[in-house]
PDB file of C-alpha atoms in Angstrom:
ATOM      1  CA  MET Y   1     -13.574  -1.521-123.161  1.00  0.00           C
ATOM      2  CA  THR Y   2     -12.453  -1.027-119.587  1.00  0.00           C
ATOM      3  CA  TYR Y   3     -12.601  -3.574-116.824  1.00  0.00           C
ATOM      4  CA  GLN Y   4     -11.615  -4.056-113.225  1.00  0.00           C
ATOM      5  CA  ASN Y   5      -7.858  -4.395-112.653  1.00  0.00           C
ATOM      6  CA  GLU Y   6      -7.073  -2.968-116.106  1.00  0.00           C
ATOM      7  CA  GLY Y   7      -4.075  -0.982-114.841  1.00  0.00           C
ATOM      8  CA  CYS Y   8      -2.569  -4.076-113.291  1.00  0.00           C
ATOM      9  CA  VAL Y   9      -3.166  -6.186-116.387  1.00  0.00           C
ATOM     10  CA  ASP Y  10      -1.539  -3.549-118.587  1.00  0.00           C
ATOM     11  CA  ALA Y  11       1.473  -3.210-116.267  1.00  0.00           C
ATOM     12  CA  CYS Y  12       1.886  -6.993-116.136  1.00  0.00           C
ATOM     13  CA  LYS Y  13       1.725  -7.255-119.943  1.00  0.00           C
ATOM     14  CA  GLU Y  14       4.437  -4.652-120.336  1.00  0.00           C
ATOM     15  CA  CYS Y  15       6.547  -6.220-117.602  1.00  0.00           C
ATOM     16  CA  LEU Y  16       6.190  -9.680-119.137  1.00  0.00           C
ATOM     17  CA  ALA Y  17       7.339  -8.486-122.570  1.00  0.00           C
ATOM     18  CA  ILE Y  18      10.290  -6.469-121.288  1.00  0.00           C
ATOM     19  CA  ALA Y  19      11.383  -9.161-118.808  1.00  0.00           C
ATOM     20  CA  ALA Y  20      11.243 -11.802-121.556  1.00  0.00           C
ATOM     21  CA  TYR Y  21      13.504  -9.664-123.730  1.00  0.00           C
ATOM     22  CA  CYS Y  22      15.810  -8.896-120.803  1.00  0.00           C
ATOM     23  CA  SER Y  23      16.097 -12.567-119.828  1.00  0.00           C
ATOM     24  CA  GLN Y  24      17.314 -13.487-123.303  1.00  0.00           C
ATOM     25  CA  ALA Y  25      19.789 -10.610-123.366  1.00  0.00           C
ATOM     26  CA  CYS Y  26      21.063 -11.613-119.921  1.00  0.00           C
ATOM     27  CA  ILE Y  27      21.540 -15.208-121.071  1.00  0.00           C
ATOM     28  CA  GLU Y  28      23.535 -13.976-124.065  1.00  0.00           C
ATOM     29  CA  GLU Y  29      25.593 -11.689-121.812  1.00  0.00           C
ATOM     30  CA  ASN Y  30      26.275 -14.466-119.268  1.00  0.00           C
ATOM     31  CA  MET Y  31      24.299 -12.882-116.429  1.00  0.00           C
ATOM     32  CA  PRO Y  32      22.495 -15.986-115.133  1.00  0.00           C
ATOM     33  CA  GLU Y  33      21.115 -14.543-111.878  1.00  0.00           C
ATOM     34  CA  CYS Y  34      19.496 -11.672-113.709  1.00  0.00           C
ATOM     35  CA  ALA Y  35      18.093 -14.022-116.363  1.00  0.00           C
ATOM     36  CA  LYS Y  36      16.595 -16.256-113.641  1.00  0.00           C
ATOM     37  CA  ARG Y  37      14.860 -13.322-111.943  1.00  0.00           C
ATOM     38  CA  CYS Y  38      13.496 -12.114-115.271  1.00  0.00           C
ATOM     39  CA  LEU Y  39      12.157 -15.574-116.149  1.00  0.00           C
ATOM     40  CA  GLU Y  40      10.408 -15.819-112.771  1.00  0.00           C
ATOM     41  CA  CYS Y  41       8.891 -12.428-113.448  1.00  0.00           C
ATOM     42  CA  VAL Y  42       7.641 -13.586-116.863  1.00  0.00           C
ATOM     43  CA  GLU Y  43       5.900 -16.608-115.339  1.00  0.00           C
ATOM     44  CA  ILE Y  44       4.168 -14.783-112.492  1.00  0.00           C
ATOM     45  CA  CYS Y  45       3.082 -11.972-114.814  1.00  0.00           C
ATOM     46  CA  LYS Y  46       1.440 -14.506-117.170  1.00  0.00           C
ATOM     47  CA  THR Y  47      -0.584 -15.874-114.280  1.00  0.00           C
ATOM     48  CA  MET Y  48      -1.362 -12.441-112.905  1.00  0.00           C
ATOM     49  CA  ILE Y  49      -2.680 -11.183-116.261  1.00  0.00           C
ATOM     50  CA  VAL Y  50      -5.225 -13.999-116.458  1.00  0.00           C
ATOM     51  CA  LEU Y  51      -6.357 -13.850-112.829  1.00  0.00           C
ATOM     52  CA  ALA Y  52      -6.554 -10.056-112.724  1.00  0.00           C
ATOM     53  CA  ALA Y  53      -8.500  -9.880-115.999  1.00  0.00           C
ATOM     54  CA  ARG Y  54     -10.962 -12.463-114.647  1.00  0.00           C
ATOM     55  CA  ASP Y  55     -11.083 -10.733-111.243  1.00  0.00           C
ATOM     56  CA  SER Y  56     -10.383 -14.107-109.689  1.00  0.00           C
ATOM     57  CA  MET Y  57     -11.157 -14.622-106.011  1.00  0.00           C
ATOM     58  CA  ASN Y  58      -7.426 -15.407-105.624  1.00  0.00           C
ATOM     59  CA  VAL Y  59      -6.173 -12.271-107.333  1.00  0.00           C
ATOM     60  CA  SER Y  60      -4.973 -10.599-104.129  1.00  0.00           C
ATOM     61  CA  VAL Y  61      -2.844 -13.614-103.144  1.00  0.00           C
ATOM     62  CA  VAL Y  62      -1.184 -13.823-106.549  1.00  0.00           C
ATOM     63  CA  ALA Y  63      -0.829 -10.027-106.695  1.00  0.00           C
ATOM     64  CA  ARG Y  64       1.237 -10.085-103.491  1.00  0.00           C
ATOM     65  CA  ALA Y  65       3.499 -12.783-104.953  1.00  0.00           C
ATOM     66  CA  CYS Y  66       3.776 -10.908-108.250  1.00  0.00           C
ATOM     67  CA  ALA Y  67       4.728  -7.693-106.465  1.00  0.00           C
ATOM     68  CA  GLN Y  68       7.434  -9.521-104.504  1.00  0.00           C
ATOM     69  CA  ILE Y  69       8.872 -11.301-107.553  1.00  0.00           C
ATOM     70  CA  CYS Y  70       8.829  -8.132-109.676  1.00  0.00           C
ATOM     71  CA  LYS Y  71      10.541  -6.181-106.893  1.00  0.00           C
ATOM     72  CA  ALA Y  72      13.282  -8.815-106.683  1.00  0.00           C
ATOM     73  CA  CYS Y  73      13.728  -8.691-110.463  1.00  0.00           C
ATOM     74  CA  ALA Y  74      13.980  -4.901-110.405  1.00  0.00           C
ATOM     75  CA  GLU Y  75      16.586  -5.041-107.648  1.00  0.00           C
ATOM     76  CA  GLU Y  76      18.698  -7.520-109.635  1.00  0.00           C
ATOM     77  CA  CYS Y  77      18.363  -5.588-112.896  1.00  0.00           C
ATOM     78  CA  GLU Y  78      19.383  -2.365-111.159  1.00  0.00           C
ATOM     79  CA  LYS Y  79      22.782  -3.924-110.449  1.00  0.00           C
ATOM     80  CA  HIS Y  80      23.594  -3.895-114.186  1.00  0.00           C
ATOM     81  CA  ASP Y  81      24.461  -0.956-116.392  1.00  0.00           C
ATOM     82  CA  ASN Y  82      22.693  -1.683-119.669  1.00  0.00           C
ATOM     83  CA  ASP Y  83      19.544  -0.518-121.419  1.00  0.00           C
ATOM     84  CA  HIS Y  84      17.590  -3.768-121.237  1.00  0.00           C
ATOM     85  CA  CYS Y  85      18.092  -4.118-117.492  1.00  0.00           C
ATOM     86  CA  SER Y  86      17.191  -0.468-116.919  1.00  0.00           C
ATOM     87  CA  ALA Y  87      13.978  -0.881-118.912  1.00  0.00           C
ATOM     88  CA  CYS Y  88      13.173  -4.124-117.104  1.00  0.00           C
ATOM     89  CA  ALA Y  89      13.732  -2.611-113.666  1.00  0.00           C
ATOM     90  CA  GLU Y  90      11.410   0.262-114.512  1.00  0.00           C
ATOM     91  CA  ALA Y  91       8.674  -2.055-115.834  1.00  0.00           C
ATOM     92  CA  CYS Y  92       9.037  -4.341-112.818  1.00  0.00           C
ATOM     93  CA  ARG Y  93       8.712  -1.460-110.363  1.00  0.00           C
ATOM     94  CA  LYS Y  94       5.546  -0.251-112.099  1.00  0.00           C
ATOM     95  CA  CYS Y  95       4.102  -3.772-112.162  1.00  0.00           C
ATOM     96  CA  ALA Y  96       4.926  -4.323-108.487  1.00  0.00           C
ATOM     97  CA  GLU Y  97       3.183  -1.071-107.594  1.00  0.00           C
ATOM     98  CA  GLU Y  98       0.032  -1.989-109.547  1.00  0.00           C
ATOM     99  CA  CYS Y  99      -0.002  -5.442-107.967  1.00  0.00           C
ATOM    100  CA  ARG Y 100       0.377  -3.992-104.474  1.00  0.00           C
ATOM    101  CA  ASN Y 101      -2.567  -1.707-105.218  1.00  0.00           C
ATOM    102  CA  ILE Y 102      -4.920  -4.605-105.919  1.00  0.00           C
ATOM    103  CA  SER Y 103      -3.508  -6.911-103.254  1.00  0.00           C
ATOM    104  CA  GLY Y 104      -4.320  -4.561-100.435  1.00  0.00           C
ATOM    105  CA  ALA Y 105      -0.670  -4.607 -99.333  1.00  0.00           C
ATOM    106  CA  SER Y 106       1.179  -1.399 -98.585  1.00  0.00           C
TER     107      SER Y 106
END
């Protein structure tokens, strides 16, 4: 089954899972700023998955916010030299791009 916004939903699912893992690793490694960014990413991705899958009339507004939050998470993760942050930054960049695509933002 395919549906509208499928690419965005898939990118948000992946980002949510990787950011959740990264947040826990960052907590354990005493990197609180990175953990905070990851947790924000997790929350906005949860919302984005539901609204994008439903093709909500508010999807473009939330997509812009999701893109911004994921970009900020990627920027924070890129400051750290470890595998979980590298994976998170990559997933966040992909999610931000997909969200920008459906938000109409450039």
